[in-house]
mmCIF file of C-alpha atoms in Angstrom:
data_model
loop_
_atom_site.group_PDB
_atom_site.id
_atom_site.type_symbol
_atom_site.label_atom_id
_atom_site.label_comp_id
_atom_site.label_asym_id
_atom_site.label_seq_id
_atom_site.Cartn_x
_atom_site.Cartn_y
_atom_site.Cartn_z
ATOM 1 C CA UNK E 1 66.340 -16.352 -0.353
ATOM 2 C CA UNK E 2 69.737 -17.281 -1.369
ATOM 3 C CA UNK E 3 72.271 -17.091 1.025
ATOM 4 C CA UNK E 4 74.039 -13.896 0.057
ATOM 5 C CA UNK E 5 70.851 -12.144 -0.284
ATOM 6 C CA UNK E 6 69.658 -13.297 2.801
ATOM 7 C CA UNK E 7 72.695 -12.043 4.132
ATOM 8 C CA UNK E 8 72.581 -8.552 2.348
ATOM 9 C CA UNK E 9 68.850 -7.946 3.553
ATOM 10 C CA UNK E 10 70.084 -8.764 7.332
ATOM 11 C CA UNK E 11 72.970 -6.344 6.894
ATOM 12 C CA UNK E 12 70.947 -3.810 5.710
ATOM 13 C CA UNK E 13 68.118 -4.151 8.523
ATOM 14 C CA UNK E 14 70.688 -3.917 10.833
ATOM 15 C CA UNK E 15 71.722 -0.646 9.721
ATOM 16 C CA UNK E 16 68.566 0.923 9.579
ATOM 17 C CA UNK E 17 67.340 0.290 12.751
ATOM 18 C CA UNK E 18 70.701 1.456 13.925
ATOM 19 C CA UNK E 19 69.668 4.385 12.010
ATOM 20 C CA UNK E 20 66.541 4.804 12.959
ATOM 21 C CA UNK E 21 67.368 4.543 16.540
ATOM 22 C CA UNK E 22 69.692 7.899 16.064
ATOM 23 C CA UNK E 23 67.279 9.229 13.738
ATOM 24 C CA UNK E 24 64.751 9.082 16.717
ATOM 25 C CA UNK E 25 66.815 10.063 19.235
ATOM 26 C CA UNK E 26 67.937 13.408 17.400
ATOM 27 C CA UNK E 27 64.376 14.017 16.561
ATOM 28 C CA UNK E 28 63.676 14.134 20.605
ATOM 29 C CA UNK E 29 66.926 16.232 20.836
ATOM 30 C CA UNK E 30 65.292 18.920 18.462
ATOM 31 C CA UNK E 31 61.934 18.538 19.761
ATOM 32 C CA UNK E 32 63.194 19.540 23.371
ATOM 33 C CA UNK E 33 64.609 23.158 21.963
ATOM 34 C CA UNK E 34 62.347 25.895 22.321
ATOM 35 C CA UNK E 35 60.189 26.292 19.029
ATOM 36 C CA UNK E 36 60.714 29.926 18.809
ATOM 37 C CA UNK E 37 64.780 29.048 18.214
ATOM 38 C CA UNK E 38 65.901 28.236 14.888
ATOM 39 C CA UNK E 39 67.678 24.824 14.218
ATOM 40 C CA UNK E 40 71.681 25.934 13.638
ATOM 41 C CA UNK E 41 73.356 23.211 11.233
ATOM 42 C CA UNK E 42 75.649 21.272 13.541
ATOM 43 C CA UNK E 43 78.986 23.194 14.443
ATOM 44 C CA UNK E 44 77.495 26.117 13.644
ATOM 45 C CA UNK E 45 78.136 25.585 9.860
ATOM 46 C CA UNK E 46 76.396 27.577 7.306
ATOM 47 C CA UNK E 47 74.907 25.964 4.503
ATOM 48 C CA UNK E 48 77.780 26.266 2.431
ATOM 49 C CA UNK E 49 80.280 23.822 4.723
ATOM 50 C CA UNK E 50 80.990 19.877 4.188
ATOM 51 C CA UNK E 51 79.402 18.387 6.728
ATOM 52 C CA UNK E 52 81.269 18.102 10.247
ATOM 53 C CA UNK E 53 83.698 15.024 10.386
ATOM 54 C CA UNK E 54 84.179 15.088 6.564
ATOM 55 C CA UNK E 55 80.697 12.874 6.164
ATOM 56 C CA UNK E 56 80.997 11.660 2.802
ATOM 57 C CA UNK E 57 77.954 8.921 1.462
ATOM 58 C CA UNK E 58 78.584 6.442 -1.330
ATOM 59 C CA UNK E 59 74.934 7.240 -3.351
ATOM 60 C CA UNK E 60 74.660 4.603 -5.545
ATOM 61 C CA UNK E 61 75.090 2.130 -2.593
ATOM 62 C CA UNK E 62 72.817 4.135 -0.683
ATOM 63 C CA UNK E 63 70.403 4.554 -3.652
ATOM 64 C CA UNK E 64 70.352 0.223 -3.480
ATOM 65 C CA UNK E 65 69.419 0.337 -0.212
ATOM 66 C CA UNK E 66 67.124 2.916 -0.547
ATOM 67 C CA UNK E 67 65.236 0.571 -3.772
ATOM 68 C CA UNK E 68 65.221 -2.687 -1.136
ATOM 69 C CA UNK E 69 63.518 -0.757 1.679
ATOM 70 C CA UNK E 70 61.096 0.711 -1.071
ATOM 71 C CA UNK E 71 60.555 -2.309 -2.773
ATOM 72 C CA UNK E 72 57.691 -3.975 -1.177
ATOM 73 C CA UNK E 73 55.522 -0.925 -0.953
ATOM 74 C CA UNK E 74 55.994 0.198 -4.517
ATOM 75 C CA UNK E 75 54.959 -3.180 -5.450
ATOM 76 C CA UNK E 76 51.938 -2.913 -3.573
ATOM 77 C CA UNK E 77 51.217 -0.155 -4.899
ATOM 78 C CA UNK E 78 51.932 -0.792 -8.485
ATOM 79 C CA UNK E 79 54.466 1.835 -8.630
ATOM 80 C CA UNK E 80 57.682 1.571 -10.405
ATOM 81 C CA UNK E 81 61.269 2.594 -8.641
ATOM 82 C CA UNK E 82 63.509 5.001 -11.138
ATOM 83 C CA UNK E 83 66.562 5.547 -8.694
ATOM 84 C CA UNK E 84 69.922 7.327 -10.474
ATOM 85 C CA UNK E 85 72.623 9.330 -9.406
ATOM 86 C CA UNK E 86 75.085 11.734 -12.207
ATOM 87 C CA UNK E 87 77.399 11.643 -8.862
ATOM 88 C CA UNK E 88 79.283 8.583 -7.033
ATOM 89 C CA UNK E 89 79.667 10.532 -3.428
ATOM 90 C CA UNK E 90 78.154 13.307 -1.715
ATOM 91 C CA UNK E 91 80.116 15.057 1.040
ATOM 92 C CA UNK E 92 77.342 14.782 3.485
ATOM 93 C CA UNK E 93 76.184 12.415 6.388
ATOM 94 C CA UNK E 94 74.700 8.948 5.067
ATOM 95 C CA UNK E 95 71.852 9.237 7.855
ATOM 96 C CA UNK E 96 70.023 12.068 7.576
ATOM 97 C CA UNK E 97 70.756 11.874 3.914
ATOM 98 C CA UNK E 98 68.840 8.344 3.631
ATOM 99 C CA UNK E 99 65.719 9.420 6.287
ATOM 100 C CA UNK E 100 65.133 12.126 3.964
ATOM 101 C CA UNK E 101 65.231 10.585 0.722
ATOM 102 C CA UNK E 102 63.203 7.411 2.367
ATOM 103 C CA UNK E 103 60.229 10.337 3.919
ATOM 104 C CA UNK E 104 60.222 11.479 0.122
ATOM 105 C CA UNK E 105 60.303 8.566 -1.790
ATOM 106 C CA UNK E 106 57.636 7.147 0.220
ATOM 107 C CA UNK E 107 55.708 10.326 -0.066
ATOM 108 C CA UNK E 108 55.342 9.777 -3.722
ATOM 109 C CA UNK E 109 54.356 6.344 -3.710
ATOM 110 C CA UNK E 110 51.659 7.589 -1.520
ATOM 111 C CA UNK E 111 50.491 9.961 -4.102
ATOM 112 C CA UNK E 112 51.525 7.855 -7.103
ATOM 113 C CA UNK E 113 48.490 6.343 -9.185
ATOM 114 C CA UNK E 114 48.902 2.691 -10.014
ATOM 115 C CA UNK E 115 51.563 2.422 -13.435
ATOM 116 C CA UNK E 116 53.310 5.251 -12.503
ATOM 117 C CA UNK E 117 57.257 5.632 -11.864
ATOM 118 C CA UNK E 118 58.386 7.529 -8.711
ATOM 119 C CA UNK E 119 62.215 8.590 -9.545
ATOM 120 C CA UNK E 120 65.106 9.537 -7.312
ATOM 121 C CA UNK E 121 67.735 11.724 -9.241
ATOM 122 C CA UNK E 122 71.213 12.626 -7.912
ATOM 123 C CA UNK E 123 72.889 15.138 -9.240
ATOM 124 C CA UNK E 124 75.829 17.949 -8.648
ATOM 125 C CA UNK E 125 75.969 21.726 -9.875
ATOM 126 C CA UNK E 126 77.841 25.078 -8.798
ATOM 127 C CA UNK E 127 75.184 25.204 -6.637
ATOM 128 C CA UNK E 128 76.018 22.083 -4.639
ATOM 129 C CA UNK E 129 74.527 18.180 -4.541
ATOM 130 C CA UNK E 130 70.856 18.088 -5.524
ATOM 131 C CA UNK E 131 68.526 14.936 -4.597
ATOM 132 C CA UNK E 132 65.214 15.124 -6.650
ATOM 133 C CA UNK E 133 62.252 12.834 -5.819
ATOM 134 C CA UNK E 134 59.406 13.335 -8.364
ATOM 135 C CA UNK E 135 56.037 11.516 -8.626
ATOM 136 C CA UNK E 136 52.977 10.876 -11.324
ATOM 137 C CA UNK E 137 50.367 11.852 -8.594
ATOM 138 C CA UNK E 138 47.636 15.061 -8.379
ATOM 139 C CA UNK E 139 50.371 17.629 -7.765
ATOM 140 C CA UNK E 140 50.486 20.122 -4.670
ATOM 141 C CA UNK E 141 47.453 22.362 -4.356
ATOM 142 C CA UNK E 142 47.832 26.114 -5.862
ATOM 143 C CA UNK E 143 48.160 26.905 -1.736
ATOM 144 C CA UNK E 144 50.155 24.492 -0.253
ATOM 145 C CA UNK E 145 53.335 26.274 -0.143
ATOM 146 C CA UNK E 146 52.405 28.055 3.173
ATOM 147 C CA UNK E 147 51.542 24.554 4.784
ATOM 148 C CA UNK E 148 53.714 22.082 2.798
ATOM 149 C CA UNK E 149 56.450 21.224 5.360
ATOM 150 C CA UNK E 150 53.502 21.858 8.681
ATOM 151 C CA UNK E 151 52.362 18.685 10.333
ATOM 152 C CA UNK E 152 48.843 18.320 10.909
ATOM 153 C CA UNK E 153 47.777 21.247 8.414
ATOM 154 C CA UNK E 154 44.536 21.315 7.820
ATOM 155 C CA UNK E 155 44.769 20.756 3.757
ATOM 156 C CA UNK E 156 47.658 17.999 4.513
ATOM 157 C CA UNK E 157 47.000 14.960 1.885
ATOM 158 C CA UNK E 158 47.818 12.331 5.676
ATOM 159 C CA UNK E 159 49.180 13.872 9.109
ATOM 160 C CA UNK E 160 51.328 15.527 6.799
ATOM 161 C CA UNK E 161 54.958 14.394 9.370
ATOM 162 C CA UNK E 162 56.871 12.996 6.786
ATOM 163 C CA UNK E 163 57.613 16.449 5.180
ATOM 164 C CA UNK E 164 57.476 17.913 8.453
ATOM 165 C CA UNK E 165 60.545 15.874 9.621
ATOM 166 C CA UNK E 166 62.148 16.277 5.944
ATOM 167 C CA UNK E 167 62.228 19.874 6.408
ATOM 168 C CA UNK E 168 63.281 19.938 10.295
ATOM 169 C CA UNK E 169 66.167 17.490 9.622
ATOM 170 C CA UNK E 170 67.184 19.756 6.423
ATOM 171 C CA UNK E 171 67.718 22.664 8.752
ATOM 172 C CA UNK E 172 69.329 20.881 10.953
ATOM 173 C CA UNK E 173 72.040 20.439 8.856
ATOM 174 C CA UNK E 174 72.255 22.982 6.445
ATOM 175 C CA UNK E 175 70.366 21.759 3.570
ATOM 176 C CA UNK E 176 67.279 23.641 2.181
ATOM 177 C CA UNK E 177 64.338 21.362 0.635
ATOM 178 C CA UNK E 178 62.060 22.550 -1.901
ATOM 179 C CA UNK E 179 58.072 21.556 -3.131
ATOM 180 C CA UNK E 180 56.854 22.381 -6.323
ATOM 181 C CA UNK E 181 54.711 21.122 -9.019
ATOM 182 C CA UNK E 182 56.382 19.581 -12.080
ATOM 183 C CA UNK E 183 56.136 20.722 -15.548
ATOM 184 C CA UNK E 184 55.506 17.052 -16.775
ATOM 185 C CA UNK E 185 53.010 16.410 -13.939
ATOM 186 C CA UNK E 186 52.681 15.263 -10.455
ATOM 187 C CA UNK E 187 55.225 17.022 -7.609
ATOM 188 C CA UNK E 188 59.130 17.145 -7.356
ATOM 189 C CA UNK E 189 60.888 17.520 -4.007
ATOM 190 C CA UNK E 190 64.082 18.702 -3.927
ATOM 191 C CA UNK E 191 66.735 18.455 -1.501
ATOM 192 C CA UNK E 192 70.197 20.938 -2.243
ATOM 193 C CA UNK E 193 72.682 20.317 -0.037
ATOM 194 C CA UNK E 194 75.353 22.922 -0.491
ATOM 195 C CA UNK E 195 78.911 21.885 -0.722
ATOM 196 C CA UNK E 196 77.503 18.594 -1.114
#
């Protein structure tokens, strides 16, 4: 590798396992609270708040890292990497953000057949910030909706975790994430983060 890439790639492993390592450690937080109690975005915030702190994430520079950590399994897996935002910053955390994009994106591949494009779409409505992930696979069964986001359901295409944690970190701050099949084919995941 060149020098500055080399240096990029470093930079950017750095980072995630900096991430990771919170990631992890807020997943233990949550998975100490009682099950029975709902996950409150932080502060108390509804939905419809900017993020403690004012958060903001730069999305095409996350959407770059996002394409290097995908990379190498896409290309494995024959699977071609559409990532594109309509906005330049979201007024949400860069964390959470990036663990759930990574769960989906990954998610896809998984279900991708070989040709096929997974694309990540960023985009902004009265609504708030919208993060799409769509894939070229099967689809979701006629039944899944009951099960999508449950680990270890019994229909679960895997252990089924990744969507688990995708919709336990969405509560957690607010954001709602949605499965469905889409009209052109295969399944589309959408993440709305309001206020985003």
């Amino acid at each position: 590798l060149a020098p500055e890439r080399r240096a990029r790639f470093a930079s950017l492993i750095v980072r995630e396992v900096d991430r990771l390592d919170r990631f992890v450690g807020s997943m233990l937080t949550l998975a100490r609270h009682d099950a029975a109690q709902p996950v409150h975005p932080p502060n108390g915030s509804s939905g419809g708040a900017a993020p403690a702190g004012g958060d903001t994430t730069d999305v095409r520079a996350l959407l770059d890292d996002l394409e290097a950590l995908l990379a190498a399994r896409a290309a494995r897996a024959d699977v071609r990497l559409a990532l594109a935002s309509d906005v330049a910053t979201l007024a949400a955390p860069r964390g959470p953000l990036a663990q759930l994009l990574l769960n989906l994106a990954l998610n896809a591949i998984a279900h991708s057949p070989p040709g096929a494009t997974v694309a990540v779409h960023v985009t902004r409505d009265a609504a708030g910030a919208h993060a799409t992930v769509r894939d070229a696979g099967p689809g979701l069964p006629p039944d899944a909706a009951d099960t999508l986001f449950t680990p270890f359901a019994p229909d679960a295409r895997g252990t089924g975790l990744g969507l688990a944690i995708v919709r336990r970190v969405a509560d957690a701050h607010g954001w709602t994430v949605r499965g469905e099949n889409d009209p052109a084919g295969g399944a589309r995941f959408t993440v709305t983060m309001p206020g985003g």
